PDB file of C-alpha atoms in Angstrom:
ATOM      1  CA  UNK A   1      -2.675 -47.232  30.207  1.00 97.00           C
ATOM      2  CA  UNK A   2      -5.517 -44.793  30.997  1.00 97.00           C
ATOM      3  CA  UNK A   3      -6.124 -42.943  27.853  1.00 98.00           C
ATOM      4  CA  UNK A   4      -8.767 -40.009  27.548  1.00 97.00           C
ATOM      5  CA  UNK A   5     -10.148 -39.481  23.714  1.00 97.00           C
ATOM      6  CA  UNK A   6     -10.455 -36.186  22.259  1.00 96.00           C
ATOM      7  CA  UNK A   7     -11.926 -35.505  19.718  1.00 92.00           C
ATOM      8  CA  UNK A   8     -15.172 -33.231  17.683  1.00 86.00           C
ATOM      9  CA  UNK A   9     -18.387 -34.786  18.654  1.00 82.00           C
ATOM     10  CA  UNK A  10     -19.251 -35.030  14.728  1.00 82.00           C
ATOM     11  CA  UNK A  11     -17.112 -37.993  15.289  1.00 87.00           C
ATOM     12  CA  UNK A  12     -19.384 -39.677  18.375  1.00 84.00           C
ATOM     13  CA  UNK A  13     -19.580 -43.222  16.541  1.00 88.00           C
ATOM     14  CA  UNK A  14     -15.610 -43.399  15.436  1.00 93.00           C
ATOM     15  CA  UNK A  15     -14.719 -42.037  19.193  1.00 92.00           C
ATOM     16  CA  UNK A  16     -16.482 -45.636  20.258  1.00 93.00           C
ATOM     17  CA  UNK A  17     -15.118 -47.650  17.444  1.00 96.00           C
ATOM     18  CA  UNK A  18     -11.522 -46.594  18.940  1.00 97.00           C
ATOM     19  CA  UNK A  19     -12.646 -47.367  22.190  1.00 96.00           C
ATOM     20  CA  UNK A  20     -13.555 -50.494  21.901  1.00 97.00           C
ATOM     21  CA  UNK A  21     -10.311 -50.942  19.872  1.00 97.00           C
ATOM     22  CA  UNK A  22      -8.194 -49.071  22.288  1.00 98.00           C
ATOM     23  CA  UNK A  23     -10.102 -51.347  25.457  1.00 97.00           C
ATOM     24  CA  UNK A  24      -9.169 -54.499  23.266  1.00 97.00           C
ATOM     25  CA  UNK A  25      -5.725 -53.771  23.595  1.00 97.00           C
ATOM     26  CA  UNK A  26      -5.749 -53.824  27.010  1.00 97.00           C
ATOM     27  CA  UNK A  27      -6.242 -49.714  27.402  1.00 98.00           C
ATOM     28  CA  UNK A  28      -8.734 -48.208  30.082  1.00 97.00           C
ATOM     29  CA  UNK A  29     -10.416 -45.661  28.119  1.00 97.00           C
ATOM     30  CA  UNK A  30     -12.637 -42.122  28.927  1.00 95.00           C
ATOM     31  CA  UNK A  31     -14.506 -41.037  26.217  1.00 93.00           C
ATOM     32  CA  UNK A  32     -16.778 -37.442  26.138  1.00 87.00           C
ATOM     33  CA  UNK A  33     -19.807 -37.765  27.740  1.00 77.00           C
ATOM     34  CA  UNK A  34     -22.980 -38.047  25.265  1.00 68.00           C
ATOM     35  CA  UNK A  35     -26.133 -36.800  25.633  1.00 58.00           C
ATOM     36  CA  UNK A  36     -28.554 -39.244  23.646  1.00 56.00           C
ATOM     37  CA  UNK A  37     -31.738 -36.693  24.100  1.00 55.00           C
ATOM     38  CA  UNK A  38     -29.362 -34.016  21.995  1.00 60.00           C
ATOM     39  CA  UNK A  39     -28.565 -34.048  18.711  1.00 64.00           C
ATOM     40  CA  UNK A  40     -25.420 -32.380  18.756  1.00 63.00           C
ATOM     41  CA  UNK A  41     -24.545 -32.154  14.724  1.00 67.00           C
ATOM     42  CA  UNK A  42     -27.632 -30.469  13.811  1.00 71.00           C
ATOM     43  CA  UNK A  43     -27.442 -27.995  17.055  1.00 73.00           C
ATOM     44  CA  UNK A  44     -26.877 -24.248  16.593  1.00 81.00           C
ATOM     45  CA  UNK A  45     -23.601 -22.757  18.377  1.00 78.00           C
ATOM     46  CA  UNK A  46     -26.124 -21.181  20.994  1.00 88.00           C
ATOM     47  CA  UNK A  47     -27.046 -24.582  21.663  1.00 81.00           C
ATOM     48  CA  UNK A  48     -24.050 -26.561  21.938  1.00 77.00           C
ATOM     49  CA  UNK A  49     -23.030 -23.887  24.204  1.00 83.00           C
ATOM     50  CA  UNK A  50     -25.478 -24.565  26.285  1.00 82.00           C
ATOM     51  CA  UNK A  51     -25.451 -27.765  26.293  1.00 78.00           C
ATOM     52  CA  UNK A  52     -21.871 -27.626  27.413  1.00 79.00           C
ATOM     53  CA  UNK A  53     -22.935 -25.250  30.193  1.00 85.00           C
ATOM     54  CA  UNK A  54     -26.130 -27.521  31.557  1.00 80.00           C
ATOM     55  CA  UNK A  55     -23.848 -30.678  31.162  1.00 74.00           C
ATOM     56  CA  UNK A  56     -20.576 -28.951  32.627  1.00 74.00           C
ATOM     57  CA  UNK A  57     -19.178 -30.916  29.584  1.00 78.00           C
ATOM     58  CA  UNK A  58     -15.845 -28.752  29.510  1.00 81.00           C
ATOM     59  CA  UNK A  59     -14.725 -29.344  33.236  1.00 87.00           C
ATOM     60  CA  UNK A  60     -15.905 -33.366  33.263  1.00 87.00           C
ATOM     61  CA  UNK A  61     -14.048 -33.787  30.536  1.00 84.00           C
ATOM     62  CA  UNK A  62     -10.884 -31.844  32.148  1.00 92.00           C
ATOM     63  CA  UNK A  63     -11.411 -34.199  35.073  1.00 93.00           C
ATOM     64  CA  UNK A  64     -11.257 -37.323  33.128  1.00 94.00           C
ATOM     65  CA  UNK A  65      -7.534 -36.258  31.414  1.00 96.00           C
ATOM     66  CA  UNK A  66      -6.749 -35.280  34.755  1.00 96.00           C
ATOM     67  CA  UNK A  67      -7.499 -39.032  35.657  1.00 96.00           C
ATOM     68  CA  UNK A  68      -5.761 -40.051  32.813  1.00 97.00           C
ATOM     69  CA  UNK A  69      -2.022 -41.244  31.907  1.00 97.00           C
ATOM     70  CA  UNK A  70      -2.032 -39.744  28.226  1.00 98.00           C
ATOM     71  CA  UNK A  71      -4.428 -38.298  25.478  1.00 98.00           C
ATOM     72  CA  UNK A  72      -6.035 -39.486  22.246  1.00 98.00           C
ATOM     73  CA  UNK A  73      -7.049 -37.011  19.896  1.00 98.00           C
ATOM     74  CA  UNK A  74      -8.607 -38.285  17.533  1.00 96.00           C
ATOM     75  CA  UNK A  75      -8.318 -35.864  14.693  1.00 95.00           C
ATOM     76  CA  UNK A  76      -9.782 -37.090  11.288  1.00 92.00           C
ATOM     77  CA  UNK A  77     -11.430 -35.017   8.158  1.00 90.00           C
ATOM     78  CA  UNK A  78     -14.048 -32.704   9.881  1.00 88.00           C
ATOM     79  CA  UNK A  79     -16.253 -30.073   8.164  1.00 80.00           C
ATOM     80  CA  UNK A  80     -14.034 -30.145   5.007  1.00 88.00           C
ATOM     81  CA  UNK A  81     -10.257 -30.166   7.052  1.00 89.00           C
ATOM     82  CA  UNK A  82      -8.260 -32.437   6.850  1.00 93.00           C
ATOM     83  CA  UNK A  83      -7.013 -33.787  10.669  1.00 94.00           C
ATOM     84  CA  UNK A  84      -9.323 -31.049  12.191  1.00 94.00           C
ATOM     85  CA  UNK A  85      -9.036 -30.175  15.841  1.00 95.00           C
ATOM     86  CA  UNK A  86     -11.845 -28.569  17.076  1.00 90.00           C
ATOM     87  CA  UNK A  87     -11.619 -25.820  19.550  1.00 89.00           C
ATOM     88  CA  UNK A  88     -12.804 -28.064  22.529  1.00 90.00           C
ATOM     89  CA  UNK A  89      -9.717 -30.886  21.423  1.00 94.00           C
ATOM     90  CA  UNK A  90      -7.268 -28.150  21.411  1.00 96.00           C
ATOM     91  CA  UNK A  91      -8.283 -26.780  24.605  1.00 94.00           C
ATOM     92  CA  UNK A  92      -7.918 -30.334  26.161  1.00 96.00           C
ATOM     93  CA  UNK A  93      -4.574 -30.776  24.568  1.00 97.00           C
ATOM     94  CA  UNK A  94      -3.653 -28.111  26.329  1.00 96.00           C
ATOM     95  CA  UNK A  95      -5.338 -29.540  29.575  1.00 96.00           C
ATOM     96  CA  UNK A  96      -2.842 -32.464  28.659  1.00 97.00           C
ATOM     97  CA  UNK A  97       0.526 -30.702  28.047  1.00 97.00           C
ATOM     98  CA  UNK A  98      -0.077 -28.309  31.702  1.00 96.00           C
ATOM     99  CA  UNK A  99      -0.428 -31.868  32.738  1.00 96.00           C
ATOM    100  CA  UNK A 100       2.572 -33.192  31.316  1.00 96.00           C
ATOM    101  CA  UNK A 101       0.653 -36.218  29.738  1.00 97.00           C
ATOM    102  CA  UNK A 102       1.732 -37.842  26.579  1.00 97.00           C
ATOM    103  CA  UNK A 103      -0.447 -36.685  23.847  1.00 98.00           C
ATOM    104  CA  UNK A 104      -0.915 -39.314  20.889  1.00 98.00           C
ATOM    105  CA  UNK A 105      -2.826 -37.793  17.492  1.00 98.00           C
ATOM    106  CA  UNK A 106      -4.419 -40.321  14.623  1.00 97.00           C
ATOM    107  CA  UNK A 107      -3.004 -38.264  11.987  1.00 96.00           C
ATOM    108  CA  UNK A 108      -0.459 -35.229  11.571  1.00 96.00           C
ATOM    109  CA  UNK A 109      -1.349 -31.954  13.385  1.00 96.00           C
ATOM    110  CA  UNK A 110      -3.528 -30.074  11.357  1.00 94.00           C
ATOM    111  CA  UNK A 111      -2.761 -26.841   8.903  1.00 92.00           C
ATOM    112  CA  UNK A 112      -5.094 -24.384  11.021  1.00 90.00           C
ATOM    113  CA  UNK A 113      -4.812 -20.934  12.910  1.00 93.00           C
ATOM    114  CA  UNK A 114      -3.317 -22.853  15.757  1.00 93.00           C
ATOM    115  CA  UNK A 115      -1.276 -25.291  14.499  1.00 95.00           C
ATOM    116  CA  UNK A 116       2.131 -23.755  15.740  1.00 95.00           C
ATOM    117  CA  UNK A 117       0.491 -23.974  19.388  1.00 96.00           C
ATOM    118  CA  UNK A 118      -0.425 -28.171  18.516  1.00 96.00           C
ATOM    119  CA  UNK A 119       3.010 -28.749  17.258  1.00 96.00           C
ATOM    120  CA  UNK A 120       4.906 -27.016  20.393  1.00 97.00           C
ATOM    121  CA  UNK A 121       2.688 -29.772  22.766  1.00 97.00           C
ATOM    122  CA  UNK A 122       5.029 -32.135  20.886  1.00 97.00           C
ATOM    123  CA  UNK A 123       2.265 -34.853  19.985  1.00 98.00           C
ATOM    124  CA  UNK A 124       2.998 -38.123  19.217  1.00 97.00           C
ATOM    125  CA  UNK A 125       1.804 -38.746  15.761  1.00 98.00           C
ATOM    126  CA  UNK A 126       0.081 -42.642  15.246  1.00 98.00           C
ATOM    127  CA  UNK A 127      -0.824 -42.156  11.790  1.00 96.00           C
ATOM    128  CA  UNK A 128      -3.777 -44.468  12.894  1.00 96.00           C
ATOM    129  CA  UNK A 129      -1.943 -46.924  14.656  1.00 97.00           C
ATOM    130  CA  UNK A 130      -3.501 -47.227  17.820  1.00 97.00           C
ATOM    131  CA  UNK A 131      -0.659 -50.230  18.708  1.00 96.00           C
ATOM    132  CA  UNK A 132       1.739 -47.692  18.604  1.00 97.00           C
ATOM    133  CA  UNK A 133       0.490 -46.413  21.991  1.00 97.00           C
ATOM    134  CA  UNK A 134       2.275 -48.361  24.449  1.00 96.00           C
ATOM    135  CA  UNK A 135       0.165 -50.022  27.726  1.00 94.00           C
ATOM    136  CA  UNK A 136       2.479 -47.691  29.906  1.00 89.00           C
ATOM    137  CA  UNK A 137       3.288 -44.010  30.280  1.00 85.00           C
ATOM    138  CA  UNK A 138       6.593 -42.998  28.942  1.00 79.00           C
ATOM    139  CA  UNK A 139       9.030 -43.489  31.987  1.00 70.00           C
ATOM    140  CA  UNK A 140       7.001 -46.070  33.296  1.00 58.00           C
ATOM    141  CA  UNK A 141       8.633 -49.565  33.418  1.00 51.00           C
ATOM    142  CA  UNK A 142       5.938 -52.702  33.058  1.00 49.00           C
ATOM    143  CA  UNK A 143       4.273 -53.713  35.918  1.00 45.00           C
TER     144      UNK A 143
END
């Protein structure tokens, strides 16, 4: 299956541990697009932001899940919360559900502000199981 991770950025060198995992299985897999000249976890807001807006990072990575057959967020302890989902992951889970893609999370949607809005999207939870993703959409019979 074509699977798009989403995920915080603080988590750059887990999002390509799961990839390679995920590609091992037999997955095609888009990933967020890094910027090696930036150091993103010791960037201001003002800078991500702009980052985001030099990069178009928001829109490429709304045309990769629109390439995609599901979502991956990958939502692990961030800044203190447990299963955090940043505000860009969110956004592209909702990117997903317009979509109608499956949406698979690591770990159980996250007690935050939003978390009402996550749990209507109807993830999948994989409790860090990435076999538990099948190699085909829901619907879809092998090929």
């Amino acid at each position: 299956m074509i699977i798009t991770i989403c995920s915080s950025m603080t988590l750059a060198d887990r999002i390509r541990e799961v990839q390679a995992e995920l590609e091992s299985l037999g997955h095609e897999v888009y990933i967020p697009v890094e910027n090696e000249q930036f150091d993103y976890q010791d960037a201001s807001d003002v800078e991500r932001a702009q980052l985001k807006r030099d990069h178009d990072l928001i829109r490429e990575h709304w045309r990769k899940i629109q390439r995609s057959e599901a979502i991956l967020v990958l939502n692990e302890d961030v800044k203190g919360i447990p299963s955090y989902v940043g505000g860009n992951s969110f956004l592209e889970m909702g990117f997903a559900h317009i979509l109608n893609l499956p949406i698979y999370m690591m770990q159980a949607v996250p007690d935050m502000p939003y978390q009402s809005e996550m749990a209507a999207m109807d993830p999948d939870i994989i409790d860090g199981d990435l076999s538990r993703i099948p190699m085909q959409p829901p619907g879809r019979g092998a090929a």
